[in-house]
Amino acid sequence: MDYFIKIKPGVNIYINEINPLGRKTILFIHGWPLSHRAYEYQFNKLPARGYRCIGVDTRGFGNSSKPYSGYDYNQLADDVRYIVDALNLKNFTLAGHSMGGATAIRYMSRYSGYGVAKLALFGAAAPSLTKRPDFPYGLPKEDVTEIIQATYNNRPQMLKDVAPMFFYKPITQALSDWFFQLGFEASGWATAECAKTFRDEALFSDLAKIQVPTLILHGIHDRVCLFPLAEAMKAEIKNSILIPFENSGHSLFFEEQDKFNMELEQFVG
């Protein structure tokens, strides 16, 4: 079923919930610049296995409201808390891809993991997507700045250019069109502001505050959130497990969907 959760006047978050009576709940947060529909190949399978799957369009993306501000990690984590409270979620698995993974980490830190039994991170943009003086493993900040500038100047071309970065192997025109369609549902300003967030913000101090079992799934060929980010998360998050995806880039939930679904199901239990 589909519905909206009101965060505040003028800001409504779109929810796609599948199998509301499922035995265990997974709340999925998508990555930039996509929407809940990126998890299509999880929503096709996991509800049939007895899971309640809740897909969220974060503010500015998909079917959600597109306010002009509020795209830092704190606000995005606050939005997740509104959703958790509105749905009275307890003992659920919080799952996030890319920037959605970073948002999930900030939620765990900011709200002491309220309601969360387990955390699942997929190609997460943490502890820092970009290089820093004491963290040489991310992308050059200049690369993200170019994406931001392209978003302001020619967003359709930016989406076309960025799409191949998400995948390990060369992609078909159909897959490029799918990526473009999901990305173009977002607002231009949200696309740019979120890119500024994952360029400039970091989550080093958040990782040690995570106190629940954590699954880290990461493509070894990821060209967006490089694989050393996964190793850094594994080193800092207590009770975490890292599973490399040998044949995936940033879109491991698509490129190795059977393995992805199996690992997630086994982890959630």
C-alpha positions as a LaTeX table, in Angstrom:
\begin{tabular}{lrrr}
\hline
Residue & $x$ (\AA) & $y$ (\AA) & $z$ (\AA) \\
\hline
Met1 & 0.00 & 0.00 & 0.00 \\
Asp2 & 1.03 & 3.58 & $-0.64$ \\
Tyr3 & 0.62 & 6.56 & 1.67 \\
Phe4 & 2.27 & 9.72 & 2.95 \\
Ile5 & 3.61 & 10.62 & 6.38 \\
Lys6 & 3.47 & 14.30 & 7.27 \\
Ile7 & 6.81 & 15.48 & 8.65 \\
Lys8 & 5.73 & 19.10 & 9.03 \\
Pro9 & 3.45 & 21.47 & 7.09 \\
Gly10 & 4.40 & 21.21 & 3.44 \\
Val11 & 6.69 & 18.19 & 3.83 \\
Asn12 & 5.15 & 14.79 & 3.22 \\
Ile13 & 7.21 & 11.62 & 2.90 \\
Tyr14 & 6.01 & 8.93 & 0.52 \\
Ile15 & 5.88 & 5.36 & 1.79 \\
Asn16 & 5.45 & 2.16 & $-0.20$ \\
Glu17 & 4.66 & $-0.71$ & 2.19 \\
Ile18 & 4.49 & $-4.32$ & 1.07 \\
Asn19 & 3.16 & $-7.21$ & 3.15 \\
Pro20 & 2.14 & $-5.20$ & 6.25 \\
Leu21 & 1.54 & $-8.43$ & 8.19 \\
Gly22 & 5.02 & $-9.78$ & 7.56 \\
Arg23 & 6.82 & $-11.45$ & 10.46 \\
Lys24 & 9.77 & $-9.03$ & 10.46 \\
Thr25 & 10.05 & $-5.44$ & 9.24 \\
Ile26 & 12.76 & $-3.95$ & 7.03 \\
Leu27 & 12.77 & $-0.17$ & 6.49 \\
Phe28 & 14.64 & 0.64 & 3.27 \\
Ile29 & 16.32 & 4.03 & 2.69 \\
His30 & 17.46 & 4.58 & $-0.90$ \\
Gly31 & 20.57 & 6.29 & $-2.16$ \\
Trp32 & 21.22 & 9.39 & $-4.25$ \\
Pro33 & 19.69 & 10.24 & $-6.72$ \\
Leu34 & 17.15 & 7.42 & $-6.76$ \\
Ser35 & 13.91 & 6.50 & $-4.95$ \\
His36 & 12.39 & 3.53 & $-3.17$ \\
Arg37 & 11.92 & 1.92 & $-6.59$ \\
Ala38 & 15.65 & 1.16 & $-6.68$ \\
Tyr39 & 14.79 & $-1.78$ & $-4.40$ \\
Glu40 & 12.39 & $-3.33$ & $-6.93$ \\
Tyr41 & 14.24 & $-6.65$ & $-6.95$ \\
Gln42 & 14.08 & $-6.90$ & $-3.20$ \\
Phe43 & 10.40 & $-5.98$ & $-3.06$ \\
Asn44 & 9.72 & $-8.65$ & $-5.69$ \\
Lys45 & 11.13 & $-11.40$ & $-3.49$ \\
Leu46 & 11.39 & $-10.60$ & 0.22 \\
Pro47 & 7.67 & $-10.07$ & 0.97 \\
Ala48 & 6.97 & $-13.54$ & $-0.44$ \\
Arg49 & 9.48 & $-14.84$ & 2.11 \\
Gly50 & 7.43 & $-13.33$ & 4.91 \\
Tyr51 & 9.01 & $-9.90$ & 5.36 \\
Arg52 & 7.27 & $-6.59$ & 5.78 \\
Cys53 & 9.13 & $-4.24$ & 3.44 \\
Ile54 & 8.76 & $-0.48$ & 3.82 \\
Gly55 & 10.22 & 1.66 & 1.06 \\
Val56 & 10.77 & 5.37 & 1.69 \\
Asp57 & 11.26 & 8.21 & $-0.78$ \\
Thr58 & 13.49 & 10.63 & 1.10 \\
Arg59 & 12.57 & 14.31 & 0.95 \\
Gly60 & 13.31 & 15.81 & $-2.44$ \\
Phe61 & 13.19 & 12.46 & $-4.24$ \\
Gly62 & 10.62 & 10.18 & $-5.83$ \\
Asn63 & 7.06 & 10.99 & $-4.80$ \\
Ser64 & 7.94 & 12.84 & $-1.59$ \\
Ser65 & 7.66 & 16.59 & $-1.07$ \\
Lys66 & 10.53 & 18.62 & $-2.41$ \\
Pro67 & 11.26 & 21.46 & 0.02 \\
Tyr68 & 14.08 & 23.80 & $-0.83$ \\
Ser69 & 16.08 & 22.95 & 2.29 \\
Gly70 & 16.67 & 20.18 & 4.82 \\
Tyr71 & 19.14 & 17.86 & 3.08 \\
Asp72 & 21.84 & 17.47 & 5.70 \\
Tyr73 & 22.27 & 14.17 & 7.53 \\
Asn74 & 20.69 & 15.43 & 10.74 \\
Gln75 & 17.46 & 16.44 & 9.02 \\
Leu76 & 17.32 & 13.25 & 6.98 \\
Ala77 & 17.79 & 11.25 & 10.18 \\
Asp78 & 15.04 & 13.31 & 11.83 \\
Asp79 & 12.74 & 12.38 & 8.95 \\
Val80 & 13.46 & 8.70 & 9.61 \\
Arg81 & 12.54 & 9.22 & 13.27 \\
Tyr82 & 9.20 & 10.72 & 12.23 \\
Ile83 & 8.54 & 7.63 & 10.13 \\
Val84 & 9.51 & 5.26 & 12.95 \\
Asp85 & 7.19 & 7.06 & 15.35 \\
Ala86 & 4.31 & 7.36 & 12.88 \\
Leu87 & 4.41 & 3.64 & 12.10 \\
Asn88 & 5.26 & 2.64 & 15.67 \\
Leu89 & 8.15 & 0.53 & 14.43 \\
Lys90 & 9.92 & $-1.68$ & 16.95 \\
Asn91 & 12.62 & $-4.33$ & 16.60 \\
Phe92 & 12.98 & $-3.61$ & 12.89 \\
Thr93 & 15.92 & $-3.74$ & 10.51 \\
Leu94 & 17.05 & $-0.36$ & 9.21 \\
Ala95 & 18.59 & $-0.71$ & 5.76 \\
Gly96 & 20.27 & 1.96 & 3.67 \\
His97 & 22.13 & 2.23 & 0.38 \\
Ser98 & 24.79 & 4.85 & $-0.37$ \\
Met99 & 23.62 & 8.18 & 1.08 \\
Gly100 & 20.71 & 6.23 & 2.58 \\
Gly101 & 23.28 & 4.17 & 4.45 \\
Ala102 & 24.89 & 7.33 & 5.77 \\
Thr103 & 21.46 & 8.58 & 6.84 \\
Ala104 & 20.84 & 5.29 & 8.65 \\
Ile105 & 24.16 & 5.62 & 10.47 \\
Arg106 & 23.34 & 9.16 & 11.55 \\
Tyr107 & 19.93 & 7.94 & 12.77 \\
Met108 & 21.63 & 5.26 & 14.87 \\
Ser109 & 23.94 & 7.85 & 16.40 \\
Arg110 & 21.46 & 10.70 & 16.80 \\
Tyr111 & 18.67 & 8.57 & 18.26 \\
Ser112 & 20.66 & 5.81 & 19.96 \\
Gly113 & 19.26 & 3.32 & 17.45 \\
Tyr114 & 15.68 & 3.89 & 18.62 \\
Gly115 & 13.53 & 0.91 & 17.62 \\
Val116 & 16.26 & $-0.72$ & 15.53 \\
Ala117 & 17.17 & $-4.36$ & 16.16 \\
Lys118 & 19.61 & $-4.68$ & 13.26 \\
Leu119 & 21.33 & $-2.39$ & 10.76 \\
Ala120 & 22.12 & $-3.24$ & 7.13 \\
Leu121 & 24.38 & $-1.02$ & 5.02 \\
Phe122 & 24.72 & $-1.38$ & 1.25 \\
Gly123 & 27.54 & 0.53 & $-0.45$ \\
Ala124 & 27.14 & 3.11 & 2.30 \\
Ala125 & 28.61 & 6.61 & 1.95 \\
Ala126 & 30.46 & 6.42 & 5.26 \\
Pro127 & 32.54 & 7.31 & 7.13 \\
Ser128 & 33.32 & 9.80 & 4.33 \\
Leu129 & 32.51 & 9.54 & 0.65 \\
Thr130 & 35.30 & 12.01 & $-0.18$ \\
Lys131 & 38.99 & 12.16 & 0.65 \\
Arg132 & 40.14 & 14.04 & 3.72 \\
Pro133 & 43.57 & 14.81 & 5.16 \\
Asp134 & 43.27 & 11.84 & 7.53 \\
Phe135 & 41.15 & 9.66 & 5.23 \\
Pro136 & 42.64 & 9.08 & 1.76 \\
Tyr137 & 40.18 & 6.45 & 0.58 \\
Gly138 & 37.25 & 8.39 & $-0.88$ \\
Leu139 & 36.62 & 10.29 & $-4.09$ \\
Pro140 & 38.32 & 13.63 & $-4.70$ \\
Lys141 & 36.00 & 16.40 & $-3.53$ \\
Glu142 & 36.50 & 18.06 & $-6.91$ \\
Asp143 & 34.76 & 15.13 & $-8.62$ \\
Val144 & 31.62 & 15.65 & $-6.53$ \\
Thr145 & 31.78 & 19.42 & $-7.11$ \\
Glu146 & 31.72 & 18.74 & $-10.85$ \\
Ile147 & 28.58 & 16.63 & $-10.40$ \\
Ile148 & 26.96 & 19.47 & $-8.44$ \\
Gln149 & 27.82 & 22.00 & $-11.12$ \\
Ala150 & 26.51 & 19.67 & $-13.82$ \\
Thr151 & 23.29 & 19.25 & $-11.84$ \\
Tyr152 & 22.72 & 23.00 & $-11.91$ \\
Asn153 & 23.68 & 23.37 & $-15.57$ \\
Asn154 & 22.39 & 20.22 & $-17.31$ \\
Arg155 & 20.86 & 17.67 & $-14.96$ \\
Pro156 & 19.69 & 15.28 & $-17.70$ \\
Gln157 & 23.24 & 14.99 & $-19.03$ \\
Met158 & 24.61 & 14.62 & $-15.50$ \\
Leu159 & 22.33 & 11.66 & $-14.87$ \\
Lys160 & 23.35 & 10.08 & $-18.17$ \\
Asp161 & 27.03 & 10.55 & $-17.29$ \\
Val162 & 26.75 & 9.28 & $-13.72$ \\
Ala163 & 24.70 & 6.14 & $-14.46$ \\
Pro164 & 27.66 & 3.99 & $-15.64$ \\
Met165 & 29.51 & 4.75 & $-12.39$ \\
Phe166 & 26.87 & 2.83 & $-10.46$ \\
Phe167 & 27.51 & $-0.47$ & $-12.21$ \\
Tyr168 & 30.49 & $-2.80$ & $-12.52$ \\
Lys169 & 29.94 & $-3.91$ & $-16.10$ \\
Pro170 & 28.89 & $-1.79$ & $-19.10$ \\
Ile171 & 25.17 & $-1.13$ & $-18.91$ \\
Thr172 & 22.47 & $-1.42$ & $-21.53$ \\
Gln173 & 20.47 & 1.52 & $-22.81$ \\
Ala174 & 17.44 & 0.15 & $-20.98$ \\
Leu175 & 19.31 & 0.19 & $-17.66$ \\
Ser176 & 20.62 & 3.68 & $-18.32$ \\
Asp177 & 17.07 & 4.82 & $-19.07$ \\
Trp178 & 15.83 & 3.23 & $-15.82$ \\
Phe179 & 18.48 & 5.06 & $-13.79$ \\
Phe180 & 17.68 & 8.32 & $-15.58$ \\
Gln181 & 13.97 & 7.95 & $-14.90$ \\
Leu182 & 14.46 & 7.39 & $-11.18$ \\
Gly183 & 16.97 & 10.22 & $-10.89$ \\
Phe184 & 14.86 & 12.69 & $-12.81$ \\
Glu185 & 11.94 & 12.24 & $-10.41$ \\
Ala186 & 13.99 & 14.16 & $-7.85$ \\
Ser187 & 14.15 & 17.93 & $-7.72$ \\
Gly188 & 17.27 & 19.57 & $-9.05$ \\
Trp189 & 17.94 & 21.43 & $-5.82$ \\
Ala190 & 17.60 & 18.28 & $-3.68$ \\
Thr191 & 19.96 & 16.45 & $-6.03$ \\
Ala192 & 22.56 & 19.20 & $-5.67$ \\
Glu193 & 22.10 & 19.79 & $-1.92$ \\
Cys194 & 22.43 & 16.10 & $-1.11$ \\
Ala195 & 25.60 & 15.94 & $-3.18$ \\
Lys196 & 26.97 & 18.83 & $-1.12$ \\
Thr197 & 26.10 & 16.86 & 2.02 \\
Phe198 & 27.91 & 13.68 & 1.03 \\
Arg199 & 30.82 & 15.76 & $-0.25$ \\
Asp200 & 31.26 & 17.79 & 2.93 \\
Glu201 & 29.83 & 15.85 & 5.89 \\
Ala202 & 31.46 & 12.89 & 7.62 \\
Leu203 & 30.35 & 10.20 & 10.07 \\
Phe204 & 33.55 & 9.06 & 11.76 \\
Ser205 & 32.27 & 9.70 & 15.28 \\
Asp206 & 28.90 & 8.05 & 14.53 \\
Leu207 & 30.22 & 4.56 & 13.85 \\
Ala208 & 31.30 & 3.66 & 17.39 \\
Lys209 & 27.84 & 4.58 & 18.69 \\
Ile210 & 26.16 & 1.76 & 16.76 \\
Gln211 & 25.24 & $-0.96$ & 19.23 \\
Val212 & 23.21 & $-3.42$ & 17.14 \\
Pro213 & 24.34 & $-6.25$ & 14.84 \\
Thr214 & 25.33 & $-4.68$ & 11.53 \\
Leu215 & 25.58 & $-6.19$ & 8.06 \\
Ile216 & 27.84 & $-4.42$ & 5.55 \\
Leu217 & 27.34 & $-5.44$ & 1.92 \\
His218 & 29.69 & $-3.72$ & $-0.52$ \\
Gly219 & 30.74 & $-4.23$ & $-4.13$ \\
Ile220 & 34.50 & $-4.51$ & $-4.49$ \\
His221 & 34.28 & $-2.63$ & $-7.80$ \\
Asp222 & 32.27 & 0.26 & $-6.33$ \\
Arg223 & 33.37 & 3.50 & $-8.02$ \\
Val224 & 31.10 & 5.77 & $-5.96$ \\
Cys225 & 31.68 & 4.58 & $-2.40$ \\
Leu226 & 35.02 & 2.86 & $-2.71$ \\
Phe227 & 35.53 & $-0.51$ & $-1.05$ \\
Pro228 & 37.97 & 0.81 & 1.59 \\
Leu229 & 34.99 & 2.69 & 3.05 \\
Ala230 & 33.42 & $-0.68$ & 3.85 \\
Glu231 & 36.61 & $-1.82$ & 5.55 \\
Ala232 & 36.69 & 1.37 & 7.60 \\
Met233 & 33.10 & 0.82 & 8.71 \\
Lys234 & 33.84 & $-2.78$ & 9.63 \\
Ala235 & 36.77 & $-1.66$ & 11.76 \\
Glu236 & 34.73 & 0.87 & 13.74 \\
Ile237 & 31.27 & $-0.71$ & 14.07 \\
Lys238 & 31.10 & $-3.27$ & 16.87 \\
Asn239 & 29.44 & $-6.59$ & 16.06 \\
Ser240 & 29.57 & $-5.96$ & 12.31 \\
Ile241 & 30.16 & $-8.31$ & 9.42 \\
Leu242 & 31.44 & $-7.30$ & 5.98 \\
Ile243 & 30.49 & $-9.35$ & 2.93 \\
Pro244 & 32.24 & $-8.34$ & $-0.29$ \\
Phe245 & 30.37 & $-8.63$ & $-3.57$ \\
Glu246 & 32.91 & $-9.78$ & $-6.12$ \\
Asn247 & 30.88 & $-8.98$ & $-9.23$ \\
Ser248 & 29.28 & $-5.68$ & $-8.25$ \\
Gly249 & 29.86 & $-1.99$ & $-8.28$ \\
His250 & 27.65 & 0.49 & $-6.42$ \\
Ser251 & 24.37 & $-1.19$ & $-7.42$ \\
Leu252 & 24.96 & $-4.56$ & $-5.77$ \\
Phe253 & 21.24 & $-4.96$ & $-5.00$ \\
Phe254 & 20.71 & $-5.15$ & $-8.78$ \\
Glu255 & 23.94 & $-6.67$ & $-10.07$ \\
Glu256 & 23.97 & $-9.62$ & $-7.64$ \\
Gln257 & 20.39 & $-9.53$ & $-6.51$ \\
Asp258 & 20.10 & $-13.22$ & $-5.62$ \\
Lys259 & 23.16 & $-13.11$ & $-3.37$ \\
Phe260 & 22.06 & $-9.76$ & $-1.98$ \\
Asn261 & 18.58 & $-11.02$ & $-1.08$ \\
Met262 & 19.97 & $-14.22$ & 0.43 \\
Glu263 & 22.50 & $-12.40$ & 2.63 \\
Leu264 & 19.92 & $-9.88$ & 3.78 \\
Glu265 & 17.35 & $-12.56$ & 4.55 \\
Gln266 & 19.84 & $-14.63$ & 6.52 \\
Phe267 & 20.89 & $-11.57$ & 8.50 \\
Val268 & 17.39 & $-10.38$ & 9.33 \\
Gly269 & 16.37 & $-13.91$ & 10.24 \\
\hline
\end{tabular}
